[in-house]
C-alpha positions in Angstrom: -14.6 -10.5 -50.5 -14.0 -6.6 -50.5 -14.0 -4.1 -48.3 -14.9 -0.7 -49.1 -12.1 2.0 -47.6 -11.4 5.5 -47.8 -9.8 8.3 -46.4 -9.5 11.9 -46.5 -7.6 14.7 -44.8 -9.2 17.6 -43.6 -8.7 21.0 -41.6 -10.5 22.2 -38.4 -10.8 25.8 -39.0 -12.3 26.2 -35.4 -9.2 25.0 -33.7 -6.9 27.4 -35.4 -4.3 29.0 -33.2 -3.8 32.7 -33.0 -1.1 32.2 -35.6 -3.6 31.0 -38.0 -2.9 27.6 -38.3 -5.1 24.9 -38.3 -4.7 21.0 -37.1 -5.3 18.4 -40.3 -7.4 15.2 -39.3 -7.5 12.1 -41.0 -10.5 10.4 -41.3 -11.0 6.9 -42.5 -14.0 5.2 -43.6 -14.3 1.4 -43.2 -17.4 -0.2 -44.7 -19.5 2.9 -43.9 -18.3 3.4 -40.4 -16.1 6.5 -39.9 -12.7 6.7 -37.2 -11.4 10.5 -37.1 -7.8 11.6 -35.8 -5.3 14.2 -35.9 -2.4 14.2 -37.8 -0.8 16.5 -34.9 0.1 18.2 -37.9 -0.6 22.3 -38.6 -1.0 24.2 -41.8 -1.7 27.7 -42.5 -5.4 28.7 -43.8 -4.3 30.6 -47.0 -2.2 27.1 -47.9 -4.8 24.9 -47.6 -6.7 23.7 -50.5 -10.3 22.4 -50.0 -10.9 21.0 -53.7 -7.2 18.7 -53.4 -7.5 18.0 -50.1 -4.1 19.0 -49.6 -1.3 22.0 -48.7 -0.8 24.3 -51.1 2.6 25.0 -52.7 3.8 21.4 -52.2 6.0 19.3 -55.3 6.0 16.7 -54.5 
C-alpha cells in the first residue's frame, strides 16, 4: 500500500520582523491531511523565491 506525502516550505510574510525577515514553515501533507511548523528558521524577503520554494543565492 502507498501513502501519498508531500511537503513544502513556505514564508509568512505577516510575521516579518522590523528587519525584514520572515519565519519559513514546513508543511507536510499526509494522505490529504495537512501538519504546519516552523523551521525557527529566518530569511530575508528579497531572497526568497516563491516559484522554487527556496532562498535565493544558495549553491548548493
Amino acid at each position: 500500500m502507498q501513502t501519498k506525502f508531500s511537503t513544502l516550505f513556505y514564508i509568512k510574510r505577516t510575521k516579518a520582523n522590523n528587519l525584514g525577515h520572515a519565519p519559513i514553515y514546513l508543511r507536510i501533507t499526509i494522505e490529504g491531511e495537512r501538519f504546519e511548523m516552523s523551521s525557527t528558521k529566518f530569511v530575508a524577503l528579497s531572497r526568497w523565491s516563491n516559484d522554487q520554494k527556496t532562498q535565493k543565492g544558495l549553491n548548493l
